[in-house]
PDB file of C-alpha atoms in Angstrom:
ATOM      1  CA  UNK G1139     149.006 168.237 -46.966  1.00 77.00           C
ATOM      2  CA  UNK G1140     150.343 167.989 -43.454  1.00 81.00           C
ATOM      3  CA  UNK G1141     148.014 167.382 -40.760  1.00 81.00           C
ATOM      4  CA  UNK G1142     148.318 168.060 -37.147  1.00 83.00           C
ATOM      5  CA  UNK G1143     147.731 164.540 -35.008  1.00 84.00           C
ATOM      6  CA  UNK G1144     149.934 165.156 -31.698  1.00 88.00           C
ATOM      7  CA  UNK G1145     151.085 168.182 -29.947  1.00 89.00           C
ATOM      8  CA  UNK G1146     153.285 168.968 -27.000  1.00 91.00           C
ATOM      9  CA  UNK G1147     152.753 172.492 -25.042  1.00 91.00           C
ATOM     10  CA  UNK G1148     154.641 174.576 -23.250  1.00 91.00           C
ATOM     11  CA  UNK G1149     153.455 172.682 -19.111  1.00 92.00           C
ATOM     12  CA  UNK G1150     154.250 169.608 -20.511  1.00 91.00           C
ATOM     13  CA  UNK G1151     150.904 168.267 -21.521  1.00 90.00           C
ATOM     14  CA  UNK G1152     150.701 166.295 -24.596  1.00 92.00           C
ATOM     15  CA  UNK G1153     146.998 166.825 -26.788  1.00 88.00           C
ATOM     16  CA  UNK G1154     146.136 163.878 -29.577  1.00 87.00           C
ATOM     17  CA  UNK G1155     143.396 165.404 -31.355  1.00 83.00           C
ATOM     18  CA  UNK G1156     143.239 168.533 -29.716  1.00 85.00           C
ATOM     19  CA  UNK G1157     145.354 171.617 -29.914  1.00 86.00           C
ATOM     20  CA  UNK G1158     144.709 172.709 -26.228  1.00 88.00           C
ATOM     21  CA  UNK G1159     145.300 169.508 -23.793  1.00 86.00           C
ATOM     22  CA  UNK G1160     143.945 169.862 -20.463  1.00 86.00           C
ATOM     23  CA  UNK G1161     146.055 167.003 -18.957  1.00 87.00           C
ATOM     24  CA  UNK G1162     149.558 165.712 -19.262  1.00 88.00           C
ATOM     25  CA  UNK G1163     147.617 163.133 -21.748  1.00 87.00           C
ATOM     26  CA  UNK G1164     144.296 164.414 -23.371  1.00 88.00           C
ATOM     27  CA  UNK G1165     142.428 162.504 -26.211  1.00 84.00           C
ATOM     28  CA  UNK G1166     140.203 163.712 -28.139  1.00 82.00           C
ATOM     29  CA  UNK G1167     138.433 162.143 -31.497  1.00 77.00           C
ATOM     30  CA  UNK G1168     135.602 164.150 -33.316  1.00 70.00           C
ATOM     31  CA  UNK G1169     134.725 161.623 -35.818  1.00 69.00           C
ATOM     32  CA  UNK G1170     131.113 161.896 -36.240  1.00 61.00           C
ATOM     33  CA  UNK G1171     129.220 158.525 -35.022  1.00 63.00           C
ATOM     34  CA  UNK G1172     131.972 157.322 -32.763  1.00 55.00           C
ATOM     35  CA  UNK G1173     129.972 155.946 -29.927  1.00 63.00           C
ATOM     36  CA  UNK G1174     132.644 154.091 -28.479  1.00 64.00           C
ATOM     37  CA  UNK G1175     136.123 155.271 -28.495  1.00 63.00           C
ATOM     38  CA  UNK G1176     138.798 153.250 -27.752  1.00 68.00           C
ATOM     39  CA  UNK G1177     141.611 156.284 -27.041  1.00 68.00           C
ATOM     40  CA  UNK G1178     143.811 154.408 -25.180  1.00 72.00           C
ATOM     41  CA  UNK G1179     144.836 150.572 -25.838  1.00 74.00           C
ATOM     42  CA  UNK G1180     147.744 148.416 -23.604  1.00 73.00           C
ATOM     43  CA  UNK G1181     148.365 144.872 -24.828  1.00 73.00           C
ATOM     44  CA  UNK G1182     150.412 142.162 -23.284  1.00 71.00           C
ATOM     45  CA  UNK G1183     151.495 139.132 -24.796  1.00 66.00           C
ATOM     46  CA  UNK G1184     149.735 135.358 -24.887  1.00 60.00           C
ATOM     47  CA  UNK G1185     152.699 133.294 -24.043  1.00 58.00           C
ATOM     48  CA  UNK G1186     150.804 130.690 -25.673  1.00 60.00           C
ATOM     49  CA  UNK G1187     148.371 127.258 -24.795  1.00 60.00           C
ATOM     50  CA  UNK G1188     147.544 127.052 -21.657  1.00 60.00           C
ATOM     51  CA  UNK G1189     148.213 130.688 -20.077  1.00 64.00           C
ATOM     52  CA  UNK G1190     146.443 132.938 -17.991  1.00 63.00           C
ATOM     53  CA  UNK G1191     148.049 134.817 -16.437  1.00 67.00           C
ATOM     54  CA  UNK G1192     148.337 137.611 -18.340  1.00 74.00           C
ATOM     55  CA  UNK G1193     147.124 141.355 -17.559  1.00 80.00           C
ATOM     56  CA  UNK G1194     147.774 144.877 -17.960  1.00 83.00           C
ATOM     57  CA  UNK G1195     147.127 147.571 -15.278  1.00 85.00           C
ATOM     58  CA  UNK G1196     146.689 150.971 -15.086  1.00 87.00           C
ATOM     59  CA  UNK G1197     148.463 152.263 -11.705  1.00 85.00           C
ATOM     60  CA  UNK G1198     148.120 155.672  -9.923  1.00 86.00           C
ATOM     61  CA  UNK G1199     151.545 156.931  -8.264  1.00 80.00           C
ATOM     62  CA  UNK G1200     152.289 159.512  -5.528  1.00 82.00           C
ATOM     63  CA  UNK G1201     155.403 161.027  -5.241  1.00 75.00           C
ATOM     64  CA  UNK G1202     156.701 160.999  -1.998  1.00 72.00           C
ATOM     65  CA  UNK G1203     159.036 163.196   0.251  1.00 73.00           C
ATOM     66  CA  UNK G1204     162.150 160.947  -0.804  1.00 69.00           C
ATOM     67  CA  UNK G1205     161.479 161.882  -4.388  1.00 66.00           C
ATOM     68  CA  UNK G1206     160.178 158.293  -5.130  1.00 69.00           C
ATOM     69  CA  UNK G1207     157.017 157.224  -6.930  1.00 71.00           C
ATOM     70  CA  UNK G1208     154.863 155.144  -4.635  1.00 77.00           C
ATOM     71  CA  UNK G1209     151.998 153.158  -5.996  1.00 80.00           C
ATOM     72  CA  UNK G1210     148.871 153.562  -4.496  1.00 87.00           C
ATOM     73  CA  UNK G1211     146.230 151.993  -6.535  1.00 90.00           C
ATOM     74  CA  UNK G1212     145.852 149.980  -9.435  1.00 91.00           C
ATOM     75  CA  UNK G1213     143.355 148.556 -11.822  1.00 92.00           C
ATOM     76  CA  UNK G1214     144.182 145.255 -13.792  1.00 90.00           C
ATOM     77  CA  UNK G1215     142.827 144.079 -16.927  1.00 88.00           C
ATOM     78  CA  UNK G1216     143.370 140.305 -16.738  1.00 85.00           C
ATOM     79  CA  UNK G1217     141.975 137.239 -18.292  1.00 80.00           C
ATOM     80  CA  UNK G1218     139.769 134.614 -16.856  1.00 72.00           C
ATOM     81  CA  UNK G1219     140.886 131.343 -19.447  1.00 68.00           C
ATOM     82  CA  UNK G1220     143.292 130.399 -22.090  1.00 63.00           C
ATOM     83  CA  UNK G1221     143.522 132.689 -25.160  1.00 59.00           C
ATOM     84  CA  UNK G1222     144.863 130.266 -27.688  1.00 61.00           C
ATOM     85  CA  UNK G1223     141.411 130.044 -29.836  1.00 61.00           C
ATOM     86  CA  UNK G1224     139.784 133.293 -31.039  1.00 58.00           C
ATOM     87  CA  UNK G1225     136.808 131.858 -28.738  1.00 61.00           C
ATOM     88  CA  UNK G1226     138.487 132.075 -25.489  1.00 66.00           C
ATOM     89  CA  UNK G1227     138.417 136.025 -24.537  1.00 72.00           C
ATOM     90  CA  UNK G1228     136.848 135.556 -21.155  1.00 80.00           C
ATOM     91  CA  UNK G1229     138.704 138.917 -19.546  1.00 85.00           C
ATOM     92  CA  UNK G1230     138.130 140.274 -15.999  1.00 90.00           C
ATOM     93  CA  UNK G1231     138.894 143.904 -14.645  1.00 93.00           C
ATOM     94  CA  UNK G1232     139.866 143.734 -10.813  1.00 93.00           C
ATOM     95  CA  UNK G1233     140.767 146.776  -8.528  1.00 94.00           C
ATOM     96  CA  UNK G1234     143.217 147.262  -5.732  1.00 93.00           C
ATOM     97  CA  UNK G1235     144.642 149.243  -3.310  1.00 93.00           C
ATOM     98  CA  UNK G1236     148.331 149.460  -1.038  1.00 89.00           C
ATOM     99  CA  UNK G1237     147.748 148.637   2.049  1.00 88.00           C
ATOM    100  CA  UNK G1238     150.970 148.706   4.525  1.00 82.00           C
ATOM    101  CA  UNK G1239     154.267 150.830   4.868  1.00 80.00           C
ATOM    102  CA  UNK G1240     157.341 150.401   3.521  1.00 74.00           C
ATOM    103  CA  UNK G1241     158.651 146.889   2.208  1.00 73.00           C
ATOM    104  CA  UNK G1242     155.696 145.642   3.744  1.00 79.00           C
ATOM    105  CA  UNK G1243     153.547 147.649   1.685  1.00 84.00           C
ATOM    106  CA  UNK G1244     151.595 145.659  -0.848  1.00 87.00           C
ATOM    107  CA  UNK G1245     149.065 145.872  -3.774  1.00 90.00           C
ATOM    108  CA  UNK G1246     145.897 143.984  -2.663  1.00 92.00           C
ATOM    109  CA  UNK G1247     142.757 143.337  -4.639  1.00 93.00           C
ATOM    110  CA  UNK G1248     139.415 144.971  -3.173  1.00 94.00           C
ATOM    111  CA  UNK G1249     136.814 143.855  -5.857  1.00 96.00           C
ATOM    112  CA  UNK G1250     136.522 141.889  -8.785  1.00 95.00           C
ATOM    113  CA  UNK G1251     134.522 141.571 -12.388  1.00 96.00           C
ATOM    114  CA  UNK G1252     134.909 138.767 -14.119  1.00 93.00           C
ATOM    115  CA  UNK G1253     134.063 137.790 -17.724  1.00 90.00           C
ATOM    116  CA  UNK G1254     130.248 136.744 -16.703  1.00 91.00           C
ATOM    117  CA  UNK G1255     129.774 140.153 -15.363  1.00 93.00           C
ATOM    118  CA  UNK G1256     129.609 139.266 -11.848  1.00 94.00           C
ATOM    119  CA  UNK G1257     131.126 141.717  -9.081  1.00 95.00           C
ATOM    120  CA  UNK G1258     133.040 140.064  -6.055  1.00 94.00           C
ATOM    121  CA  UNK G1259     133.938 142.767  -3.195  1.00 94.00           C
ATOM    122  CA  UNK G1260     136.603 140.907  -0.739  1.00 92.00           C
ATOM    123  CA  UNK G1261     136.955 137.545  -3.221  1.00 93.00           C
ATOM    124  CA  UNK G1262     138.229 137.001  -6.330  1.00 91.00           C
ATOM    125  CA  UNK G1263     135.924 134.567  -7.759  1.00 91.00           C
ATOM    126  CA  UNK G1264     132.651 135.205  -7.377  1.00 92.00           C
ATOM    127  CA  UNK G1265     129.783 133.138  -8.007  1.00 91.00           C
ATOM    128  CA  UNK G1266     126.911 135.001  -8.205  1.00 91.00           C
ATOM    129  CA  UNK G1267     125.966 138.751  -9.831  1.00 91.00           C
ATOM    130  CA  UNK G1268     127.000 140.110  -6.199  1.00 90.00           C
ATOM    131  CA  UNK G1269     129.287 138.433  -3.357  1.00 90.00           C
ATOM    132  CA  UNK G1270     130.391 140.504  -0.645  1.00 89.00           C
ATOM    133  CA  UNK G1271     133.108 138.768   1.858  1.00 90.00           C
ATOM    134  CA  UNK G1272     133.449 140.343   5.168  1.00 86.00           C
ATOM    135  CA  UNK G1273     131.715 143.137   7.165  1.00 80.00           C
ATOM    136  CA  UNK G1274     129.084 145.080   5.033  1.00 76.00           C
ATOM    137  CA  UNK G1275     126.544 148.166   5.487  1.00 74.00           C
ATOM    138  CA  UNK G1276     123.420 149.249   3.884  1.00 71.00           C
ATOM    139  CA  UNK G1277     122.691 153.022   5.066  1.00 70.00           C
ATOM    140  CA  UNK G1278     119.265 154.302   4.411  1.00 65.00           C
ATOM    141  CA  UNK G1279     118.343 157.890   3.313  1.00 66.00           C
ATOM    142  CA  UNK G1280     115.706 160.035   3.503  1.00 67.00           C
ATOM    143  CA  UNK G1281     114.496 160.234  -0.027  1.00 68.00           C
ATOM    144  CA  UNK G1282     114.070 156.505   0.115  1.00 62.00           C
ATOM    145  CA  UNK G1283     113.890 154.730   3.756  1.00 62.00           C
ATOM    146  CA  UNK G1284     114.225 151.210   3.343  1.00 67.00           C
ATOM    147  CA  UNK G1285     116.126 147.792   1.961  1.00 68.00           C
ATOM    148  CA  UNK G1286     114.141 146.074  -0.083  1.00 66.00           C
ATOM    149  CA  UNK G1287     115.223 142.193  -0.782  1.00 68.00           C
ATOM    150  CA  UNK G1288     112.950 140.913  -3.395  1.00 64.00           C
ATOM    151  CA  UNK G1289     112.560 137.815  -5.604  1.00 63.00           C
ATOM    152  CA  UNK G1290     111.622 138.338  -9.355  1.00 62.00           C
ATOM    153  CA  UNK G1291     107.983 138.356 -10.365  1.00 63.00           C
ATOM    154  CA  UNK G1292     106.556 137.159  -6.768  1.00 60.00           C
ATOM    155  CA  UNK G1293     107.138 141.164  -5.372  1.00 56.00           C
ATOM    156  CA  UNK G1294     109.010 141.868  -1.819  1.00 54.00           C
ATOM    157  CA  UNK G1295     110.527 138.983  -0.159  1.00 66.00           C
ATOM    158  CA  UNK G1296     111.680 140.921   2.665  1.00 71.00           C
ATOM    159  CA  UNK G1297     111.831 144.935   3.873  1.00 71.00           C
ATOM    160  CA  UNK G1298     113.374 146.496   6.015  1.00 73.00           C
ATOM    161  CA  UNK G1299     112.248 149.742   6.909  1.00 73.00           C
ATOM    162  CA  UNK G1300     112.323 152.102  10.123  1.00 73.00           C
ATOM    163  CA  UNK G1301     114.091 149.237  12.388  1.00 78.00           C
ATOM    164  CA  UNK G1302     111.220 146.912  11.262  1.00 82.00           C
ATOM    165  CA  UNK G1303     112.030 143.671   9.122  1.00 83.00           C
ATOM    166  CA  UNK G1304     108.570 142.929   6.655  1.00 82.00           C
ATOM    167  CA  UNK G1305     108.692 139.485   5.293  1.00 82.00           C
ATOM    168  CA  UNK G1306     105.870 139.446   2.759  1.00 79.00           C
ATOM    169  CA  UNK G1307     104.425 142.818   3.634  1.00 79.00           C
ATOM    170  CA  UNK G1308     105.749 146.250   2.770  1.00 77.00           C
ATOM    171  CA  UNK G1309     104.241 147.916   5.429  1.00 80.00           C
ATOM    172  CA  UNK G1310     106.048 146.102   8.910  1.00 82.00           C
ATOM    173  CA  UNK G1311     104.608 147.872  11.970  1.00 86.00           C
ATOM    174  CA  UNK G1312     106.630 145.669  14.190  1.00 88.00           C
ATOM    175  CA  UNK G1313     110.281 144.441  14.656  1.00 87.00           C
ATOM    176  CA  UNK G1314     109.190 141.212  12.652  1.00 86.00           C
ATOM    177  CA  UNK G1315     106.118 141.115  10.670  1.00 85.00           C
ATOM    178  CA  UNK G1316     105.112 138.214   8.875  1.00 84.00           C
ATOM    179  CA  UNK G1317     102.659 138.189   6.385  1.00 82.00           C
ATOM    180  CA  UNK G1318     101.412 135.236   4.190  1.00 80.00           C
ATOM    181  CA  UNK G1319      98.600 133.550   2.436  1.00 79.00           C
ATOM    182  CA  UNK G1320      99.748 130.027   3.168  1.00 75.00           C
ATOM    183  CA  UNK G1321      98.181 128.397   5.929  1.00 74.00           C
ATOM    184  CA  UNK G1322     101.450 125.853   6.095  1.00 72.00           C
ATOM    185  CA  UNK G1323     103.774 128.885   6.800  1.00 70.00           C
ATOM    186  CA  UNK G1324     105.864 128.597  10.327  1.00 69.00           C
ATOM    187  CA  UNK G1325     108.916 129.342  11.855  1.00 71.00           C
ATOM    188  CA  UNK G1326     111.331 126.727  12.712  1.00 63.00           C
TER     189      UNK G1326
END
């Protein structure tokens, strides 16, 4: 017997696994104990030894008022090293935005995740778990007040709370307080 896998309504929208699609693509799998799904899958070819530059992107268009599709925004799935052995998958997913007007306008990369799983904002090989190039801002809220910097196991290396920096204390009550057990500590 026939069973139905794809269908195309009446606004255009196109439903695989579902018989009412709520988007010009919706997926939809029921199979019982499918934690992961992988509904949507774009290859690109390994040119062979040695390559890697690779990717495939997803890119979000606007329409403009001269009827042409403009991108605006892109994400890339890329790879970090050569593919010829099964062992080299090392992949990285990167994001980016246009930024400019006309010919001049150009896709530019805003952050970065590379295969070790660390997260570059403004470079596009980062280092550590998080490297931020460029300006940066922490903003504070009222459920919870404060930065905290703090170094695994040894508790909070430094706070920043209320316009008051803590360095070994989590309770500053000045601009700079400095609290520590160590006779040797100074400030050069």
């Amino acid at each position: 017997s026939f069973k139905e896998r794809i269908r195309l309504v009446y606004n255009g929208n196109v439903g695989i696994g579902t018989p009412d699609p709520g988007a010009k693509i919706h997926i939809f799998d029921n199979s019982a104990g499918n934690n992961e799904l992988s509904a949507l899958v774009l290859s690109n070819y390994d040119y062979g030894p040695g390559e890697t530059g690779q990717a495939v992107s997803i890119e979000g268009r606007v329409r403009n008022d001269g009827g042409g599709d403009n991108g605006v925004s892109k994400i890339v799935f890329g790879k970090d090293s050569d593919f010829s052995s099964v062992d080299n998958r090392d992949g990285n997913i990167s994001f980016h935005t246009m930024f400019g007007a006309g010919g001049a306008a150009s896709f530019n990369e805003r952050m970065r995740i590379d295969s070790s799983g660390n997260v570059g904002i403004g470079t596009t090989d980062p280092d550590a778990k998080l490297i931020v190039v460029g300006e940066g801002r922490f903003i504070r809220n009222s459920v919870n007040p404060c930065l905290s910097i703090q170094q695994l196991g040894s508790g909070p290396t430094a706070l920043f709370t209320g316009g008051n920096v803590g360095i070994g204390t989590t309770n500053p009550v000045s601009l700079l307080h400095i609290k520590s057990n160590d006779p040797e500590t100074s400030i050069t």
